[in-house]
Coordinates of C-alpha atoms and ligand atoms in Angstrom, one line a residue:
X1 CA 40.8 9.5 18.5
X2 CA 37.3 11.0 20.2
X3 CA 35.0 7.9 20.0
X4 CA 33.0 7.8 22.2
X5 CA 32.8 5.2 25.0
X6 CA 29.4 3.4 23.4
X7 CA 30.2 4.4 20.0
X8 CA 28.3 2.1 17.9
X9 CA 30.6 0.5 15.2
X10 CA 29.4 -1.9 12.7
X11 CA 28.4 -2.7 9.1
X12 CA 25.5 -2.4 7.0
X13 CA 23.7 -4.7 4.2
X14 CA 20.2 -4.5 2.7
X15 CA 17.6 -7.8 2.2
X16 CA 17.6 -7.7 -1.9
X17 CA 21.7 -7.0 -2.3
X18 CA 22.2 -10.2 0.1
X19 CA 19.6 -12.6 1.1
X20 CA 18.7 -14.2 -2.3
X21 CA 16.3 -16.6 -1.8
X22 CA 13.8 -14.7 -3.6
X23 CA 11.2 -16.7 -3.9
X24 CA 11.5 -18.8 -0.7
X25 CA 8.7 -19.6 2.2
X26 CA 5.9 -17.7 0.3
X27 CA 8.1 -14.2 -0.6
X28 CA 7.2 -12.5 -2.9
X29 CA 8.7 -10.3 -6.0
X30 CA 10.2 -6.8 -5.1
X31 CA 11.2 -4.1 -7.6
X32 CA 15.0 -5.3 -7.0
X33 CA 14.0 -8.9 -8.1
X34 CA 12.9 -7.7 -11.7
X35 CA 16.5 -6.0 -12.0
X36 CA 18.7 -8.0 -14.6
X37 CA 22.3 -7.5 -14.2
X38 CA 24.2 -4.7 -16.1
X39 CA 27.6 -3.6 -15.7
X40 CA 30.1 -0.7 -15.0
X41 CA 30.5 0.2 -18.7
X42 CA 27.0 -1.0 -20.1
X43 CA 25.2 2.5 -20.7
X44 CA 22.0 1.3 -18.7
X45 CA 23.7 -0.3 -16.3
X46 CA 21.3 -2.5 -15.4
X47 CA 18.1 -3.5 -17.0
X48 CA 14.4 -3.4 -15.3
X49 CA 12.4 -6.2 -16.8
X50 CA 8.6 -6.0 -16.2
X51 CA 8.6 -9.9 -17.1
X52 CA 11.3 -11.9 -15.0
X53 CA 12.4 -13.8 -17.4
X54 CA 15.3 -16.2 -15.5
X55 CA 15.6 -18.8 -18.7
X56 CA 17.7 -15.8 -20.2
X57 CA 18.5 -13.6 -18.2
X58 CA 20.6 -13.4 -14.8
X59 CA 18.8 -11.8 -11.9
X60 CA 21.7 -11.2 -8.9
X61 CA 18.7 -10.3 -6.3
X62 CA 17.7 -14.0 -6.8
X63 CA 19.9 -15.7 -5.0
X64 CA 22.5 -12.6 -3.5
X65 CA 25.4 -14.0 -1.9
X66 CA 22.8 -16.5 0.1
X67 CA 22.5 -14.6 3.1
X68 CA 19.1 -16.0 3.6
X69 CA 20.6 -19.3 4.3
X70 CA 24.5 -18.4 5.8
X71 CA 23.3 -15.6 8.1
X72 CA 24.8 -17.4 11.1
X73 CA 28.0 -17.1 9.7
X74 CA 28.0 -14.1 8.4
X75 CA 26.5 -12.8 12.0
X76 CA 29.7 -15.3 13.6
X77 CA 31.7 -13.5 11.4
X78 CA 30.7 -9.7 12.2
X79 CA 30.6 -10.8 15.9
X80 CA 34.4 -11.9 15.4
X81 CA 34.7 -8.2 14.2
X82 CA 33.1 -7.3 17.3
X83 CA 30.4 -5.7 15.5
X84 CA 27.8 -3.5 17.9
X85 CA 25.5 -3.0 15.8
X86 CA 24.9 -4.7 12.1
X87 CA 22.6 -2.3 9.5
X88 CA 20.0 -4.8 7.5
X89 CA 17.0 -4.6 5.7
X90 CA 14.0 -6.7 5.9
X91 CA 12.4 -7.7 2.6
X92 CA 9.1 -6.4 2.3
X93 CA 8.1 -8.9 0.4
X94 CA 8.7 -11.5 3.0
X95 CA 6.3 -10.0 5.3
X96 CA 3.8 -9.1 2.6
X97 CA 4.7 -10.8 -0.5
X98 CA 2.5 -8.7 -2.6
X99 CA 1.8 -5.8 0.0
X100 CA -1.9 -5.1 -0.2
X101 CA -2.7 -8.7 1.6
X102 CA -4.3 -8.0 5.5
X103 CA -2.0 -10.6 7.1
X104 CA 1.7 -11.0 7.1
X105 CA 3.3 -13.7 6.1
X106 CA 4.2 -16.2 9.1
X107 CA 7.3 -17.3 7.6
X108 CA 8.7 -14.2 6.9
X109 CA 8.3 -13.1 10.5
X110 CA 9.7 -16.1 12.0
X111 CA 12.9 -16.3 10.1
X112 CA 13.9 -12.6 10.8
X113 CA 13.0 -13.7 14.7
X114 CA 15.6 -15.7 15.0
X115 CA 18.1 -13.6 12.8
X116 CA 17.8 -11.0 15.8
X117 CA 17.8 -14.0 17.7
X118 CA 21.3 -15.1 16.6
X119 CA 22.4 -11.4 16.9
X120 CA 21.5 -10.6 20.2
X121 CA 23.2 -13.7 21.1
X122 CA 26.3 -11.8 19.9
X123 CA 25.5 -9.0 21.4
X124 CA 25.1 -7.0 18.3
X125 CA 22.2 -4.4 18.2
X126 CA 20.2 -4.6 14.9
X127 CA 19.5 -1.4 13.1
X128 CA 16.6 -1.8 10.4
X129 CA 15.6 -0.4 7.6
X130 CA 12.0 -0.7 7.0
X131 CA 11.8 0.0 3.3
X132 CA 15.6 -0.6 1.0
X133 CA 14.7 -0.5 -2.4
X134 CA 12.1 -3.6 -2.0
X135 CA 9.2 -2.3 -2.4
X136 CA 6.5 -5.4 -3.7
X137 CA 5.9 -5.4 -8.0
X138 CA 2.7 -5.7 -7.1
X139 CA 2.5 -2.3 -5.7
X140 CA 3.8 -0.4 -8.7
X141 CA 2.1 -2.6 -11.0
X142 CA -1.4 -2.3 -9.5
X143 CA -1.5 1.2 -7.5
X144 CA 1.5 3.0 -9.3
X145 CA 3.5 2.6 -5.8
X146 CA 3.2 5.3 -3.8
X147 CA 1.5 7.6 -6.1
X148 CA -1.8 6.0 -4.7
X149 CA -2.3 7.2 -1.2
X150 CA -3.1 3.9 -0.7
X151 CA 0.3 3.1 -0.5
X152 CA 0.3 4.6 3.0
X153 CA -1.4 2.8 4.4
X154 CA 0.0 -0.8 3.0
X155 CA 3.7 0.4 4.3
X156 CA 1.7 2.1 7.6
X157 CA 0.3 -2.1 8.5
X158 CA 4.0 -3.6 7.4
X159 CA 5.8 -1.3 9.8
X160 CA 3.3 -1.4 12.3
X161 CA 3.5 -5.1 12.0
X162 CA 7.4 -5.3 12.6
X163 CA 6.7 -2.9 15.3
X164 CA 5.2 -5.5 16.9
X165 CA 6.3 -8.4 16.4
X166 CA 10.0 -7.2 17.4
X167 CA 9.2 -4.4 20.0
X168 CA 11.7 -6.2 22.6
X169 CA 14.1 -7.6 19.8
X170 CA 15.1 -4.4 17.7
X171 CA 15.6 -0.7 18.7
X172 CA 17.0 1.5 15.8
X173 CA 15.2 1.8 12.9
X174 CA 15.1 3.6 9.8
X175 CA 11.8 4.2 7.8
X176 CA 13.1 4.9 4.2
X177 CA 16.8 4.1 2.6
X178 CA 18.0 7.0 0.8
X179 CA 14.5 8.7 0.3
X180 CA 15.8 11.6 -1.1
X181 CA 16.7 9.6 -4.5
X182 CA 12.7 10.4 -5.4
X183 CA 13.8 13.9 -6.1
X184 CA 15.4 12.4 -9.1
X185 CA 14.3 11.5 -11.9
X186 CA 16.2 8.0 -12.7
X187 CA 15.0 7.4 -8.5
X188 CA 11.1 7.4 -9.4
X189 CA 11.2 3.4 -9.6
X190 CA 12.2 3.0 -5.8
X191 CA 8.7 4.9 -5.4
X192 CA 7.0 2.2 -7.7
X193 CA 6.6 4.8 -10.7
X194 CA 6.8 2.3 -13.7
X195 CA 4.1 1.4 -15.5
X196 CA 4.3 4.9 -18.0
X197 CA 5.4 7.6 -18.2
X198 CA 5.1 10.1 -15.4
X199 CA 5.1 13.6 -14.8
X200 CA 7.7 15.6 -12.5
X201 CA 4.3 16.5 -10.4
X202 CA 3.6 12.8 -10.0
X203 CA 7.1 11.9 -8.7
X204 CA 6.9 14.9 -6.3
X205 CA 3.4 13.6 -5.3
X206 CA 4.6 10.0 -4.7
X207 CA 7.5 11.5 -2.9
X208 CA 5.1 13.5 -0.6
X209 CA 3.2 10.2 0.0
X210 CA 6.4 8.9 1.2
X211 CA 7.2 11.4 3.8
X212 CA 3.4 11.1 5.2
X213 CA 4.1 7.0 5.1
X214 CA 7.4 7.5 7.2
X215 CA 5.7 10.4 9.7
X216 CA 3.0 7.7 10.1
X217 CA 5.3 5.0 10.7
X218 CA 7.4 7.1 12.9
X219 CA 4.0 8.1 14.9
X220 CA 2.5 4.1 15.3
X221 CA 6.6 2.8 16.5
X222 CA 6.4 5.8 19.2
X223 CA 3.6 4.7 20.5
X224 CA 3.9 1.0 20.5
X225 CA 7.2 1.3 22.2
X226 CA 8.2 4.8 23.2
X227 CA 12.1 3.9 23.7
X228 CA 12.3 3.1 19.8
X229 CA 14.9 5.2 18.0
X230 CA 13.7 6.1 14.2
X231 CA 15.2 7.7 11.9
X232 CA 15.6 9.0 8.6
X233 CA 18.2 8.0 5.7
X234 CA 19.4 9.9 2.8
X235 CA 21.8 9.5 0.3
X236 CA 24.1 12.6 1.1
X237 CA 25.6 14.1 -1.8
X238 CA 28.6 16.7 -1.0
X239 CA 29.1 19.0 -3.6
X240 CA 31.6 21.5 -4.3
X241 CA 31.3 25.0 -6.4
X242 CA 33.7 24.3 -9.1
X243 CA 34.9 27.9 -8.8
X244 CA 34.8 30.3 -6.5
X245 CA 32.4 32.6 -9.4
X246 CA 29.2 33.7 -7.6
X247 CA 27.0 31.8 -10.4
X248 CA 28.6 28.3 -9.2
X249 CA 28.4 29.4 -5.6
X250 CA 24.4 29.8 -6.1
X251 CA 23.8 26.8 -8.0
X252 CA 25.8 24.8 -5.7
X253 CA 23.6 26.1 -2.9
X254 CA 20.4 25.3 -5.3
X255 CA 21.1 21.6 -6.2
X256 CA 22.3 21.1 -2.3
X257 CA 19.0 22.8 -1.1
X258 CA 16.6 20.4 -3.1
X259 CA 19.1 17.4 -3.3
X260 CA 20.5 16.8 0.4
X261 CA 18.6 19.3 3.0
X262 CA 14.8 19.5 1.6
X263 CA 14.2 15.5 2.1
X264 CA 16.1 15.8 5.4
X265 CA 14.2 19.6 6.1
X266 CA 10.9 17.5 6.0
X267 CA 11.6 14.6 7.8
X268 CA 13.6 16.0 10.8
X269 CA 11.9 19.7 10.9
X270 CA 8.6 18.5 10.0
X271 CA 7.9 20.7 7.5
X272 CA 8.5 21.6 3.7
X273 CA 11.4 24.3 3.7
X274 CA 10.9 27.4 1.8
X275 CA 12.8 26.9 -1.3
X276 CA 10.6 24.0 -2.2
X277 CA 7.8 27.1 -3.1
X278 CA 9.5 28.6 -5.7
X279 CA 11.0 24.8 -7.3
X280 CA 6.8 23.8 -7.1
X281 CA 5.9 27.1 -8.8
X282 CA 8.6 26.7 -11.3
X283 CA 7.5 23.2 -11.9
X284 CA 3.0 23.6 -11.7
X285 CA 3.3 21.0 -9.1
X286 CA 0.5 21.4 -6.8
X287 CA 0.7 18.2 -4.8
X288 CA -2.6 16.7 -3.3
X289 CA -2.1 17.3 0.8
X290 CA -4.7 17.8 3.6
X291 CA -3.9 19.7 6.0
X292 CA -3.9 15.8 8.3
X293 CA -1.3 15.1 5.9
X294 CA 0.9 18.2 6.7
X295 CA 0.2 17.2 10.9
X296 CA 1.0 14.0 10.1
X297 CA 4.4 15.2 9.0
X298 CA 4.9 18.0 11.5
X299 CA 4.3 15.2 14.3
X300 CA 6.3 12.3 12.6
X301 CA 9.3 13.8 12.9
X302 CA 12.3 11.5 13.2
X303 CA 14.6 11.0 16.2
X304 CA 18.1 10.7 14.8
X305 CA 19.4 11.7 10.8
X306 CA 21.4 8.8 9.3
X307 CA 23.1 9.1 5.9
X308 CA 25.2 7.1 3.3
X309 CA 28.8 9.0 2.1
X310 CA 30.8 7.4 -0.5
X311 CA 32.0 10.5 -2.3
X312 CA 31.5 14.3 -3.3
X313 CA 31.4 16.3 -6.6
X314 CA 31.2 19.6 -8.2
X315 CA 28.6 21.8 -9.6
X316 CA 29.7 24.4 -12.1
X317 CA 27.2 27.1 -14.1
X318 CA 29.3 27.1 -16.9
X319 CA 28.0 25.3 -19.9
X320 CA 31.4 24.2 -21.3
X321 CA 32.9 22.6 -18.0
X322 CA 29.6 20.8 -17.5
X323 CA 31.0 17.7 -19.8
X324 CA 33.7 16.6 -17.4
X325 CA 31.6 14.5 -15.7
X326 CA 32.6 12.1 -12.5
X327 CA 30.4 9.1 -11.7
X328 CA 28.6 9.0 -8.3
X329 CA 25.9 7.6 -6.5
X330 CA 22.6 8.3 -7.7
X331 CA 24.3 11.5 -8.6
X332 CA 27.5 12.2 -10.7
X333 CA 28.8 15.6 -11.6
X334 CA 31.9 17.4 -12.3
X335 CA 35.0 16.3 -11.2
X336 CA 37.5 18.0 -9.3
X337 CA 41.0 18.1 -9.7
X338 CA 42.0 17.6 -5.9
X339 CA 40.4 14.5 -5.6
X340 CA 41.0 10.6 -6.8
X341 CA 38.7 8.2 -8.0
X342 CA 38.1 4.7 -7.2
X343 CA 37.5 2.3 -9.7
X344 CA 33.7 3.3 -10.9
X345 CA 34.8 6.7 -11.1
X346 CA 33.4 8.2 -7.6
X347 CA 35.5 10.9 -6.3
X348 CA 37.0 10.0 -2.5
X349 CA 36.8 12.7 -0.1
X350 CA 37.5 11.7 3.4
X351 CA 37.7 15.5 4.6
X352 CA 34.3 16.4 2.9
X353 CA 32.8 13.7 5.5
X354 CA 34.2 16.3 8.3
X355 CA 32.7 19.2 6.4
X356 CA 29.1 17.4 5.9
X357 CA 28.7 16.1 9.7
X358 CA 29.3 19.3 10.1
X359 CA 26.9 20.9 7.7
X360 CA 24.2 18.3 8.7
X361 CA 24.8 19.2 12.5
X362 CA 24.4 22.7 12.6
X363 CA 21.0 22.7 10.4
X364 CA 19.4 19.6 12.6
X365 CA 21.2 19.4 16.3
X366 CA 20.3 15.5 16.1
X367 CA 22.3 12.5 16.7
X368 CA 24.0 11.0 13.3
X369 CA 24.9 8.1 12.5
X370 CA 27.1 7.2 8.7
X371 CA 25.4 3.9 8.2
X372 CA 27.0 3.9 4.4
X373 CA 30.4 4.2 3.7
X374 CA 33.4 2.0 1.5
X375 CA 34.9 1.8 -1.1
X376 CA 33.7 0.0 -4.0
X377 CA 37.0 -2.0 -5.6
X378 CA 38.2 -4.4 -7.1
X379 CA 39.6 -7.4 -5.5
X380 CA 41.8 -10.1 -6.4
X381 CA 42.1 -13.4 -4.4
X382 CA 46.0 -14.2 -3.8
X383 CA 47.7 -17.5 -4.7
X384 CA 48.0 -18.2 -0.9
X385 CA 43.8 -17.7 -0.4
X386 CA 44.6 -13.9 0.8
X387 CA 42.8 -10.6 0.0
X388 CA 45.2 -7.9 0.6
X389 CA 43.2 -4.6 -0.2
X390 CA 44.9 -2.0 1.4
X391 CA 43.3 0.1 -0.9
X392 CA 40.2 -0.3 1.1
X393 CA 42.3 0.1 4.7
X394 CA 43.3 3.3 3.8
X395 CA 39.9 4.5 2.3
X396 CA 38.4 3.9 5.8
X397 CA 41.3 5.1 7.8
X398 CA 41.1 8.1 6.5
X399 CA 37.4 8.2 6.9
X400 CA 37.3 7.6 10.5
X401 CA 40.0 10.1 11.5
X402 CA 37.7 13.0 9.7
X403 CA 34.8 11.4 11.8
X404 CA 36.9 11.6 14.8
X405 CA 37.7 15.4 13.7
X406 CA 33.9 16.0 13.4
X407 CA 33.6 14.4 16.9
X408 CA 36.0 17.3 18.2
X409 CA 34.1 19.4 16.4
X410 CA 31.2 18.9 18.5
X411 CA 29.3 16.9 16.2
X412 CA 27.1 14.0 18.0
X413 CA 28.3 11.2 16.1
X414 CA 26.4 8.0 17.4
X415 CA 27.6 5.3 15.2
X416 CA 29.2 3.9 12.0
X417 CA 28.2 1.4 9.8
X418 CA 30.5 0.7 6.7
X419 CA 28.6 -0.4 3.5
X420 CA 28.5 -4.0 2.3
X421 CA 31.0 -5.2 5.7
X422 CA 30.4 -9.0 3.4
X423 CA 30.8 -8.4 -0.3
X424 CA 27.4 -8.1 -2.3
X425 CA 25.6 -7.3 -4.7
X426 CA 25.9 -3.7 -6.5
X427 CA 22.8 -1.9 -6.8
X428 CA 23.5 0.0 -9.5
X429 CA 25.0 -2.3 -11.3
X430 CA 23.7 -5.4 -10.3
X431 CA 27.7 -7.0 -10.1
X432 CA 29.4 -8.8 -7.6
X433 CA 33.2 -7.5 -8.5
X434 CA 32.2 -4.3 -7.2
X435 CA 33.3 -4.7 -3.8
X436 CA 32.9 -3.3 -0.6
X437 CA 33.7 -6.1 1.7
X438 CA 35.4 -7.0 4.7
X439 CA 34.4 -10.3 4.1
X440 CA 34.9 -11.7 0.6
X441 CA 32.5 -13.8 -1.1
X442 CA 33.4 -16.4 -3.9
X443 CA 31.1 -15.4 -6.5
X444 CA 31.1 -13.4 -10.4
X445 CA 29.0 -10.8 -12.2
X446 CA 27.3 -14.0 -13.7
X447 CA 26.2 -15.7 -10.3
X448 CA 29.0 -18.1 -10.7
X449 CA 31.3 -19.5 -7.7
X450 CA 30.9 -21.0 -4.4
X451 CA 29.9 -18.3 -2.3
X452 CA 32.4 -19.1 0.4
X453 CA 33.4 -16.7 2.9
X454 CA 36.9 -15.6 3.4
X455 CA 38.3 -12.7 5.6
X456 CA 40.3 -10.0 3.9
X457 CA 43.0 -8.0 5.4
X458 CA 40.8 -5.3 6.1
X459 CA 38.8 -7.8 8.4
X460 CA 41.5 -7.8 11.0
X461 CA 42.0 -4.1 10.8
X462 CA 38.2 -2.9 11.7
X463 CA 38.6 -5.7 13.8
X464 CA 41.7 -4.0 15.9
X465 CA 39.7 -0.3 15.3
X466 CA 36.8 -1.3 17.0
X467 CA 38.4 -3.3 19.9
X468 CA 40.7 -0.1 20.9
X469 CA 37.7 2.1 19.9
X470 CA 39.1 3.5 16.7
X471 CA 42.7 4.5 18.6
X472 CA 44.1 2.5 16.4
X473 CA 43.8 3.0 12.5
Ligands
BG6_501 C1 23.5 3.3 -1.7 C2 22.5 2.2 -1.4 O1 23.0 4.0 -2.8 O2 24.8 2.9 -2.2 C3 23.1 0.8 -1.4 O3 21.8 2.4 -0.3 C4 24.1 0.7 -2.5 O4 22.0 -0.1 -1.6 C5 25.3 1.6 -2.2 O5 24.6 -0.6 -2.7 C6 26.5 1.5 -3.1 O6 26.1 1.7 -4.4 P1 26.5 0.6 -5.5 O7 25.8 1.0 -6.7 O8 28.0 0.6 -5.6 O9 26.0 -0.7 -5.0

């Protein structure tokens, strides 16, 4: 295997999927906490309730598997891993509990402190993600999110203020989780868009807003400490022509373009790519930018590309094909015959991670880092106590030989940061029995359960890949 020497291996969480404690020490309501639970056959999955309404409902943000209040073992636990790095969020709303307020929230501040305290006693870097699907209700509610350029600057003083206060504590960070899930349409809440209806101009407008709130972001770390590494994160979506026919070639190449490279185009290049043109003309979107704006964004450009890879799928132009559908994150599509599902119907394709390190390489030339990866599965706890999911063993073993391929490849592979390492909270379903862990927690889809901790079989394996440096799978 070609890890290199300071190959940062790890695991990755995010505040509303784990911390619970929702309304602790002044914190205030994110988008997330207004998600009820759903489920992997309910048709909405989950539902968004503009009125929380906990007398009836179940709300799995609320109290997450507890993280808020186990976090030193959970970070005993990764450090037993021999973690190097652990992926979190921080809850916006902890900071700025309804986000327009002028001073942060003391509480909030101190009780991330001495989380990175209790990491860098373990020697495990932190990796942050500024913004994770948390963005405050009251933003959306009051300013429509980021369709009011206002926005900017609310998210501009909240990183700016963890700039600060953790200049010496935290080194990696990562502006915006997945941003490229505001090109779609069911991704327009993450952005704060809903109160109405709203136009496909609107969403691309708040998505714009976005990218200037991330430039900005990436402009003020820079400057307040200039060895800061920030980077972009997008939900990368590997898709396949179904058929070798010209028309699925092109369309292929279409939904790629605007799904997976113009978000990453912007962000990393600094500038809108050309195909976006002709989708705005198609569209009538002419998006409100000043020609500030546009430096901003040629200026703000990040210093690494990060991505989450669960799965791939296949885009066809042929009508009749287009019903056999595969599920997916964010993004299903048609399924392809050389592939297997998991459980929730995403296709796994350990040798399209090869192919998209690759593909992501050779258009940036920037260090990458998979901070999302796992298999969401079922587990079931033995009679003995133990969690035998091999399943999940093999899943990442075949993973991390493709990123070891890439590595020969040439690719500059930096680090690796499997998805939900301690079981949580789905977020598109809102359940727990979707899980990802190597750390099982006791508790159901209906918030029931001890939350205990137990390690599963696949604990000691990453544990033995990251102590021989992923030589042995
Ligand atoms: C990504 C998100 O979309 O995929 C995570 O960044 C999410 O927050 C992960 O949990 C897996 O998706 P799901 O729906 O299985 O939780």
């Amino acid at each position: 295997m070609s890890f290199p020497k300071n190959f940062l291996w790890g695991g990755a969480t995010a505040a509303n999927q784990a911390e619970g404690a929702w309304n602790v020490d002044g914190k205030g309501a994110s988008i997330s906490d207004h998600n009820r639970a759903g489920s992997r056959t309910s048709s909405t999955r989950r539902t968004f309730d503009k009125v929380i309404n906990t007398d009836e409902y179940y709300y799995p943000s609320h109290t997450g598997i507890d993280m808020f209040h186990r976090y030193k073992e959970d970070i005993a636990l990764f450090a037993e891993m021999g973690f190097k790095v652990y992926r979190l969020s921080i809850a916006w709303t902890r900071i700025f509990p309804n986000g327009d307020e002028t001073e942060p929230n003391e509480a909030g501040l101190q009780f991330y402190d001495e989380l990175f305290d209790e990491l860098i006693k373990h020697n495990i870097e932190p990796l942050v993600t500024i913004s994770h699907f948390e963005l405050p209700y009251h933003l959306g509610e009051t300013y429509d999110g980021f369709l009011d350029k206002r926005t900017i600057d609310f998210y501009e003083r909240y990183a700016v203020t963890l700039f600060k206060r953790y200049k010496d504590k935290v080194k990696y960070w990562l502006t915006f989780n997945e941003i490229n899930f505001g090109t779609l349409e069911h991704g327009k809440r993450i952005n704060g868009l809903f109160n109405r209806e709203y136009t496909v101009e609107e969403q691309y407008q708040a998505l714009h807003n976005v990218f200037v709130a991330s430039s900005k972001a990436v402009i003020a770390g820079h400057a307040i400490n200039p060895d800061f590494k920030i980077g972009c994160m997008l939900a990368y979506i590997t898709m396949y022509p179904k058929t070798c026919k010209p028309e699925d070639v092109l369309k292929t190449q279409e939904a790629n373009d605007h799904l997976n490279y113009f978000c990453g185009d912007v962000q990393v290049k600094g500038k809108y790519p050309y195909f976006m043109t002709r989708f705005f003309k198609k569209e009538n979107i002419d998006l409100k930018s000043s020609s500030e704006e546009m430096a901003l964004i040629s200026e703000g450009t990040v210093d690494y590309y990060t991505f989450s890879y669960y799965m791939s799928t296949c885009i066809t132009s042929d009508i009749d094909e287009r019903n056999d559908k595969t599920g997916g994150n964010l993004f299903g599509g048609v399924s392809n015959e050389y592939l297997e599902t998991s459980d929730w119907g995403w296709q796994i394709d350990p040798v399209g991670l090869r192919y998209t390190l690759n593909q992501i390489y050779s258009r940036y030339e920037v260090p990458l880092m998979v901070v999302e990866n796992g298999l969401g599965a079922f587990d079931k706890v033995e009679a003995d106590g133990t969690i035998n999911d091999d399943y999940r063993i093999e899943y990442f073993k075949k993973h991390i030989e493709e990123m070891s391929n890439a590595i020969d490849d040439g690719v500059n592979l930096i680090g690796y940061t499997p998805w939900g390492c301690i079981d949580l909270i789905s977020a598109g379903t809102g359940e727990m029995s979707k899980r990802y862990g190597f750390i099982y927690v006791d508790r159901d889809d209906e918030g029931n359960g001890s939350l205990d901790r137990t390690p599963k079989k696949s604990f000691y394996w990453y544990q033995k890949v990251i102590e021989t440096n992923g030589a042995e799978l």
